[in-house]
CSV table of C-alpha atoms and ligand atoms in Angstrom, one decimal:
chain,number,residue,atom,x,y,z
W,1,MET,CA,58.8,-73.1,39.6
W,2,HIS,CA,58.7,-70.2,37.1
W,3,ALA,CA,61.5,-67.7,36.8
W,4,GLU,CA,60.2,-64.3,37.7
W,5,ALA,CA,59.7,-62.2,34.6
W,6,SER,CA,61.8,-59.1,34.7
W,7,VAL,CA,59.6,-56.0,34.7
W,8,ALA,CA,61.0,-53.4,32.3
W,9,ALA,CA,60.6,-49.8,33.4
W,10,PRO,CA,57.9,-48.2,31.3
W,11,PRO,CA,59.5,-46.5,28.3
W,12,TYR,CA,58.7,-42.8,28.0
W,13,SER,CA,56.5,-41.9,25.1
W,14,ARG,CA,54.2,-39.2,23.9
W,15,ALA,CA,51.5,-40.9,25.9
W,16,ASN,CA,53.7,-41.3,29.0
W,17,PRO,CA,56.1,-38.3,28.9
W,18,PHE,CA,59.1,-38.0,31.2
W,19,PRO,CA,58.4,-36.1,34.5
W,20,ALA,CA,61.3,-33.5,34.4
W,21,LYS,CA,62.1,-31.3,37.3
W,22,LEU,CA,62.3,-27.5,36.9
W,23,LEU,CA,65.7,-26.4,38.2
W,24,VAL,CA,65.8,-22.8,37.1
W,25,ASN,CA,63.1,-20.2,36.2
W,26,ARG,CA,64.8,-16.9,35.6
W,27,ARG,CA,63.4,-13.7,34.0
W,28,LEU,CA,65.7,-12.6,31.2
W,29,SER,CA,63.9,-9.4,30.1
W,30,GLY,CA,64.7,-6.4,32.3
W,31,PRO,CA,62.2,-4.6,34.6
W,32,ASP,CA,61.5,-2.0,31.9
W,33,SER,CA,60.6,-4.6,29.3
W,34,ALA,CA,56.9,-5.1,28.3
W,35,LYS,CA,57.8,-8.7,27.7
W,36,ASP,CA,58.3,-11.5,30.2
W,37,THR,CA,61.0,-13.7,28.6
W,38,ARG,CA,62.3,-16.5,30.7
W,39,HIS,CA,65.1,-18.9,30.9
W,40,PHE,CA,64.2,-22.4,32.1
W,41,GLU,CA,66.4,-25.3,33.0
W,42,LEU,CA,64.9,-28.8,33.4
W,43,ASP,CA,66.6,-31.8,35.0
W,44,LEU,CA,66.3,-34.8,32.7
W,45,ALA,CA,68.4,-37.3,34.8
W,46,GLY,CA,67.3,-40.8,34.3
W,47,TRP,CA,65.0,-40.2,31.3
W,48,GLY,CA,67.0,-42.4,28.9
W,49,LEU,CA,66.0,-40.4,25.9
W,50,SER,CA,68.0,-37.9,23.7
W,51,PHE,CA,67.7,-34.9,21.5
W,52,GLU,CA,69.9,-33.0,19.2
W,53,VAL,CA,70.4,-29.3,18.9
W,54,GLY,CA,67.8,-28.0,16.6
W,55,ASP,CA,65.1,-30.3,18.1
W,56,SER,CA,62.2,-29.2,20.4
W,57,LEU,CA,60.7,-30.8,23.4
W,58,ALA,CA,56.9,-31.1,23.9
W,59,VAL,CA,55.8,-29.8,27.3
W,60,TYR,CA,52.5,-31.2,28.7
W,61,ALA,CA,51.1,-28.5,30.9
W,62,THR,CA,48.2,-28.6,33.1
W,63,ASN,CA,45.6,-25.8,33.1
W,64,ASP,CA,45.4,-23.0,35.6
W,65,PRO,CA,43.5,-24.3,38.7
W,66,GLN,CA,41.9,-20.9,39.3
W,67,LEU,CA,40.4,-21.0,35.9
W,68,VAL,CA,39.2,-24.6,36.4
W,69,ASP,CA,37.5,-23.5,39.7
W,70,GLU,CA,35.8,-20.6,37.9
W,71,ILE,CA,34.5,-22.9,35.1
W,72,ILE,CA,33.2,-25.5,37.6
W,73,HIS,CA,31.5,-22.7,39.6
W,74,ALA,CA,30.0,-21.2,36.4
W,75,LEU,CA,28.6,-24.7,35.4
W,76,GLY,CA,27.0,-25.0,38.8
W,77,ALA,CA,28.9,-28.2,39.4
W,78,THR,CA,31.1,-29.4,42.3
W,79,GLY,CA,34.0,-30.8,40.3
W,80,GLU,CA,33.4,-34.3,41.6
W,81,GLU,CA,31.0,-35.3,38.8
W,82,GLU,CA,32.3,-38.2,36.6
W,83,VAL,CA,33.0,-37.3,33.0
W,84,PRO,CA,34.9,-39.2,30.2
W,85,ARG,CA,38.5,-38.4,29.4
W,86,PRO,CA,39.3,-37.9,25.7
W,87,LYS,CA,39.9,-41.6,25.3
W,88,GLY,CA,36.8,-42.6,27.2
W,89,ALA,CA,38.0,-43.7,30.7
W,90,LEU,CA,36.2,-41.8,33.5
W,91,THR,CA,37.6,-39.2,35.8
W,92,THR,CA,36.2,-36.3,37.8
W,93,LEU,CA,35.2,-33.0,36.1
W,94,ARG,CA,38.0,-31.2,38.0
W,95,GLN,CA,40.7,-33.6,36.9
W,96,ALA,CA,39.4,-33.6,33.3
W,97,LEU,CA,39.5,-29.7,33.2
W,98,LEU,CA,42.9,-29.6,34.9
W,99,ARG,CA,44.7,-32.2,32.8
W,100,ASP,CA,42.8,-33.4,29.7
W,101,TYR,CA,40.9,-30.7,28.0
W,102,SER,CA,41.7,-27.3,26.5
W,103,ILE,CA,39.6,-24.8,28.5
W,104,THR,CA,40.6,-21.4,27.1
W,105,GLN,CA,40.1,-21.1,23.3
W,106,PRO,CA,36.6,-22.1,22.1
W,107,THR,CA,36.5,-25.1,19.8
W,108,PRO,CA,34.4,-25.1,16.6
W,109,LYS,CA,31.9,-27.4,18.4
W,110,ILE,CA,31.5,-24.7,21.1
W,111,LEU,CA,31.2,-21.9,18.5
W,112,ARG,CA,28.4,-23.8,16.9
W,113,ALA,CA,26.7,-24.4,20.2
W,114,ILE,CA,27.0,-20.8,21.4
W,115,ASP,CA,27.9,-17.4,20.1
W,116,LEU,CA,31.4,-16.9,21.6
W,117,TRP,CA,33.3,-14.7,19.2
W,118,GLY,CA,36.1,-12.8,20.9
W,119,MET,CA,35.5,-14.5,24.2
W,120,GLU,CA,37.0,-17.3,26.2
W,121,ILE,CA,34.9,-20.2,27.4
W,122,VAL,CA,34.8,-18.9,30.9
W,123,ASP,CA,33.4,-15.5,29.8
W,124,PHE,CA,30.4,-17.1,28.2
W,125,LEU,CA,29.7,-19.3,31.2
W,126,SER,CA,30.0,-16.4,33.6
W,127,ASP,CA,27.9,-14.0,31.4
W,128,HIS,CA,25.1,-16.5,30.8
W,129,PRO,CA,24.4,-18.3,34.0
W,130,SER,CA,21.2,-19.6,32.6
W,131,ALA,CA,23.0,-21.5,29.9
W,132,ARG,CA,23.6,-24.6,32.0
W,133,PHE,CA,25.6,-27.6,30.6
W,134,ALA,CA,25.7,-30.9,32.3
W,135,PRO,CA,29.4,-31.7,33.1
W,136,GLU,CA,29.5,-34.6,30.6
W,137,GLU,CA,27.9,-32.5,27.9
W,138,PHE,CA,30.3,-29.7,28.6
W,139,VAL,CA,33.5,-31.8,28.3
W,140,GLY,CA,32.0,-33.3,25.1
W,141,LEU,CA,32.3,-29.8,23.5
W,142,LEU,CA,36.0,-29.4,24.5
W,143,SER,CA,39.1,-30.5,22.6
W,144,LYS,CA,42.1,-32.4,24.1
W,145,LEU,CA,44.7,-30.3,25.8
W,146,GLN,CA,47.7,-30.4,23.5
W,147,PRO,CA,51.4,-30.2,24.5
W,148,ARG,CA,53.3,-27.1,23.4
W,149,LEU,CA,56.7,-27.4,21.7
W,150,TYR,CA,59.8,-25.4,22.9
W,151,SER,CA,63.1,-25.3,21.0
W,152,VAL,CA,65.9,-26.8,23.0
W,153,ALA,CA,68.3,-23.9,23.9
W,154,SER,CA,71.1,-26.1,25.3
W,155,SER,CA,73.3,-28.9,24.1
W,156,LEU,CA,73.5,-32.3,26.0
W,157,ARG,CA,77.3,-32.1,25.5
W,158,ALA,CA,77.4,-28.8,27.4
W,159,TYR,CA,74.7,-29.7,29.9
W,160,PRO,CA,74.2,-33.5,30.1
W,161,ASP,CA,70.9,-34.5,31.7
W,162,GLN,CA,69.4,-31.0,31.2
W,163,VAL,CA,67.4,-29.0,28.7
W,164,HIS,CA,67.1,-25.3,28.7
W,165,PHE,CA,64.3,-23.3,27.1
W,166,ILE,CA,63.8,-19.6,26.4
W,167,VAL,CA,60.1,-18.7,26.6
W,168,ASP,CA,58.0,-15.6,26.1
W,169,VAL,CA,55.3,-15.9,28.7
W,170,VAL,CA,51.9,-15.2,27.1
W,171,ARG,CA,49.8,-12.7,29.0
W,172,TYR,CA,47.3,-10.3,27.5
W,173,GLU,CA,44.0,-8.6,28.3
W,174,SER,CA,40.7,-9.2,26.5
W,175,ASN,CA,37.2,-8.5,27.6
W,176,GLY,CA,38.6,-6.8,30.7
W,177,ARG,CA,40.3,-10.0,31.9
W,178,LEU,CA,44.0,-11.0,32.2
W,179,ARG,CA,44.5,-14.0,30.0
W,180,LYS,CA,47.4,-16.4,30.4
W,181,GLY,CA,49.0,-18.8,27.9
W,182,VAL,CA,48.4,-22.3,29.2
W,183,CYS,CA,51.9,-23.7,29.0
W,184,SER,CA,54.1,-20.6,29.2
W,185,SER,CA,52.3,-19.6,32.4
W,186,PHE,CA,52.4,-23.2,33.7
W,187,LEU,CA,56.2,-23.0,33.4
W,188,ALA,CA,56.5,-19.5,34.7
W,189,GLU,CA,54.1,-19.7,37.6
W,190,ARG,CA,53.1,-23.3,38.6
W,191,ALA,CA,55.9,-25.7,37.7
W,192,ASP,CA,58.4,-25.1,40.6
W,193,ASP,CA,57.1,-28.0,42.7
W,194,VAL,CA,55.4,-30.4,40.2
W,195,PRO,CA,56.8,-32.6,37.5
W,196,VAL,CA,57.0,-31.0,34.0
W,197,PRO,CA,56.1,-33.8,31.6
W,198,VAL,CA,58.3,-33.6,28.5
W,199,PHE,CA,59.0,-35.6,25.4
W,200,PRO,CA,61.4,-34.9,22.5
W,201,SER,CA,60.1,-33.8,19.1
W,202,ILE,CA,62.7,-34.3,16.4
W,203,ALA,CA,63.3,-31.7,13.7
W,204,LYS,CA,65.5,-33.6,11.3
W,205,HIS,CA,65.9,-30.7,8.9
W,206,PHE,CA,67.0,-28.3,11.5
W,207,HIS,CA,70.1,-30.1,12.8
W,208,LEU,CA,73.6,-28.6,12.5
W,209,PRO,CA,75.5,-29.5,9.3
W,210,GLU,CA,77.3,-32.8,9.7
W,211,ASP,CA,80.6,-31.2,8.5
W,212,PRO,CA,81.9,-29.2,11.5
W,213,ASP,CA,83.9,-27.0,9.2
W,214,VAL,CA,80.9,-25.6,7.4
W,215,PRO,CA,80.3,-22.0,8.3
W,216,ILE,CA,76.7,-21.1,9.5
W,217,ILE,CA,74.7,-18.0,9.6
W,218,MET,CA,72.0,-17.9,12.2
W,219,VAL,CA,69.1,-15.4,12.3
W,220,GLY,CA,67.3,-15.6,15.6
W,221,PRO,CA,64.9,-12.8,16.6
W,222,GLY,CA,63.6,-12.9,20.2
W,223,THR,CA,63.1,-16.4,21.6
W,224,GLY,CA,64.0,-17.6,18.0
W,225,VAL,CA,67.6,-17.4,19.3
W,226,ALA,CA,67.0,-20.5,21.4
W,227,PRO,CA,68.2,-23.2,18.9
W,228,PHE,CA,71.2,-21.1,18.0
W,229,ARG,CA,72.4,-20.9,21.7
W,230,ALA,CA,72.2,-24.7,21.5
W,231,TYR,CA,74.1,-24.8,18.2
W,232,LEU,CA,76.9,-22.6,19.7
W,233,GLN,CA,77.2,-24.7,22.8
W,234,GLU,CA,77.4,-27.9,20.6
W,235,ARG,CA,80.0,-26.4,18.3
W,236,GLY,CA,82.0,-25.2,21.4
W,237,ALA,CA,81.8,-28.6,23.0
W,238,THR,CA,82.8,-30.6,19.9
W,239,GLY,CA,85.6,-28.1,18.9
W,240,ALA,CA,84.0,-27.6,15.5
W,241,LYS,CA,86.1,-25.2,13.4
W,242,GLY,CA,83.3,-23.8,11.2
W,243,LYS,CA,82.6,-20.0,11.4
W,244,ASN,CA,79.4,-19.0,13.3
W,245,TRP,CA,77.6,-15.7,12.5
W,246,LEU,CA,74.6,-14.8,14.6
W,247,PHE,CA,72.0,-12.1,13.8
W,248,PHE,CA,70.0,-11.4,16.9
W,249,GLY,CA,66.9,-9.1,17.0
W,250,SER,CA,64.9,-7.9,20.0
W,251,GLN,CA,62.4,-5.1,20.7
W,252,HIS,CA,64.9,-3.2,22.8
W,253,GLN,CA,68.4,-4.6,22.9
W,254,ARG,CA,69.1,-3.1,26.3
W,255,CYS,CA,66.3,-4.8,28.1
W,256,ASP,CA,65.4,-7.7,25.9
W,257,PHE,CA,68.8,-9.0,25.0
W,258,ALA,CA,68.6,-12.6,26.2
W,259,TYR,CA,72.0,-14.2,26.8
W,260,GLY,CA,73.9,-11.0,25.9
W,261,GLU,CA,76.8,-11.7,28.2
W,262,GLU,CA,77.0,-15.3,27.1
W,263,PHE,CA,77.1,-14.4,23.4
W,264,GLU,CA,79.7,-11.7,24.1
W,265,ALA,CA,81.8,-14.4,25.9
W,266,PHE,CA,81.4,-16.7,22.9
W,267,LYS,CA,82.7,-13.9,20.7
W,268,LYS,CA,85.7,-13.3,22.9
W,269,GLU,CA,86.5,-17.0,22.8
W,270,GLY,CA,86.3,-16.9,19.0
W,271,LEU,CA,83.4,-19.4,18.9
W,272,LEU,CA,81.1,-16.7,17.6
W,273,THR,CA,82.9,-15.2,14.6
W,274,ARG,CA,80.4,-12.3,14.3
W,275,LEU,CA,77.4,-11.1,16.3
W,276,ASP,CA,75.0,-8.5,14.8
W,277,CYS,CA,72.1,-7.1,16.8
W,278,ALA,CA,69.2,-5.8,14.8
O,301,FAD,C1,58.7,-26.0,16.8
O,301,FAD,C2,58.2,-25.0,17.8
O,301,FAD,C3,59.2,-24.4,18.6
O,301,FAD,C4,58.8,-23.4,19.5
O,301,FAD,N1,59.7,-22.9,20.4
O,301,FAD,C5,59.4,-21.9,21.2
O,301,FAD,C6,60.4,-21.3,22.0
O,301,FAD,O1,61.6,-21.7,22.0
O,301,FAD,N2,60.0,-20.3,22.9
O,301,FAD,C7,58.7,-19.8,22.9
O,301,FAD,O2,58.5,-18.9,23.7
O,301,FAD,N3,57.8,-20.4,22.1
O,301,FAD,C8,58.1,-21.4,21.3
O,301,FAD,N4,57.1,-22.0,20.5
O,301,FAD,C9,55.7,-21.6,20.7
O,301,FAD,C10,55.1,-22.4,21.9
O,301,FAD,O3,55.0,-23.8,21.4
O,301,FAD,C11,53.7,-22.0,22.4
O,301,FAD,O4,52.8,-21.8,21.2
O,301,FAD,C12,53.7,-20.6,23.1
O,301,FAD,O5,54.5,-20.7,24.3
O,301,FAD,C13,52.3,-20.3,23.6
O,301,FAD,O6,51.8,-21.4,24.3
O,301,FAD,P1,50.9,-21.1,25.6
O,301,FAD,O7,50.3,-22.5,26.0
O,301,FAD,O8,51.6,-20.4,26.7
O,301,FAD,O9,49.7,-20.2,25.1
O,301,FAD,P2,48.3,-20.6,24.6
O,301,FAD,O10,47.4,-21.0,25.7
O,301,FAD,O11,48.5,-21.6,23.5
O,301,FAD,O12,47.8,-19.2,24.1
O,301,FAD,C14,48.3,-18.7,22.9
O,301,FAD,C15,47.1,-18.1,22.2
O,301,FAD,O13,46.7,-16.9,22.9
O,301,FAD,C16,46.2,-15.9,22.0
O,301,FAD,N5,46.9,-14.7,22.2
O,301,FAD,C17,48.2,-14.6,22.5
O,301,FAD,N6,48.6,-13.3,22.7
O,301,FAD,C18,47.4,-12.6,22.4
O,301,FAD,C19,47.1,-11.2,22.4
O,301,FAD,N7,48.0,-10.3,22.6
O,301,FAD,N8,45.8,-10.8,22.1
O,301,FAD,C20,44.9,-11.8,21.8
O,301,FAD,N9,45.1,-13.1,21.8
O,301,FAD,C21,46.4,-13.5,22.1
O,301,FAD,C22,46.4,-16.5,20.6
O,301,FAD,O14,45.1,-17.1,20.2
O,301,FAD,C23,47.4,-17.5,20.8
O,301,FAD,O15,47.3,-18.5,19.8
O,301,FAD,C24,57.4,-23.0,19.6
O,301,FAD,C25,56.5,-23.5,18.7
O,301,FAD,C26,56.9,-24.5,17.8
O,301,FAD,C27,55.8,-25.0,16.9
């Protein structure tokens, strides 16, 4: 009789990122702000991985299903056609466009195939219904959908099993259409009820000084303040004695001042030695 081999849980990796759960999705910028800056909190319980303040996490977003539908329609396809994934295995056109390929910005291959300057892929397909691509030919022109990095804005010592992000949601108009950033709009609009695949991305040269007494000056305009919120939480949690000076810049302090109350509280506690808003 053979002893049953113990089956180890699959380790999380870039190819198999951890399915985090979105706990908080809160708008930070006020109603008068032109920006949509958001605070996200993700539950990492059970992931068995780690990060340090100063690191980022890669977020593996899926594409906007409405845009996927438009592209399938413009191709004259049903979405059920079999096409290769970037590494060759077959899937349906709909799944490939949702999960595997970048479907907004044209790739050099597409630019060589068609004149697409200033447009997104869907514009060309809608404007030129006669330019028909077979589904397999079409995905062959696309590049792989890449994860986006977000600086960790929280310390595991202050929030064990969580990561916080501060994200500017990308939305703009071009060619008369509202465009949405793939990952920031995934987090803001479509991640409440689906896993958010994440994996750490280490930034060795951006960690806090090892000596807790070393004073630090932090300059964090806009969402660039994210890693410094994590630094401050870490220094607070470890009782580090070094002085902490933060320069924070935003378009309009009144409406764009992310974490204003939190930083004022850090100042009162003496954790933040000096806070300058530019
Ligand atoms: C190490 C690192 C850390 C980062 N940390 C953060 C962070 O903490 N917070 C944060 O918000 N971001 C952060 N970023 C940026 C983040 O990774 C994404 O690039 C960003 O959120 C946009 O991704 P997206 O998928 O939403 O947009 P995409 O789908 O990638 O679209 C962005 C593209 O849209 C186009 N575009 C955007 N605005 C306009 C416009 N007005 N007019 C015309 N075209 C436009 C540009 O081509 C731009 O490249 C970080 C990046 C790195 C490398």
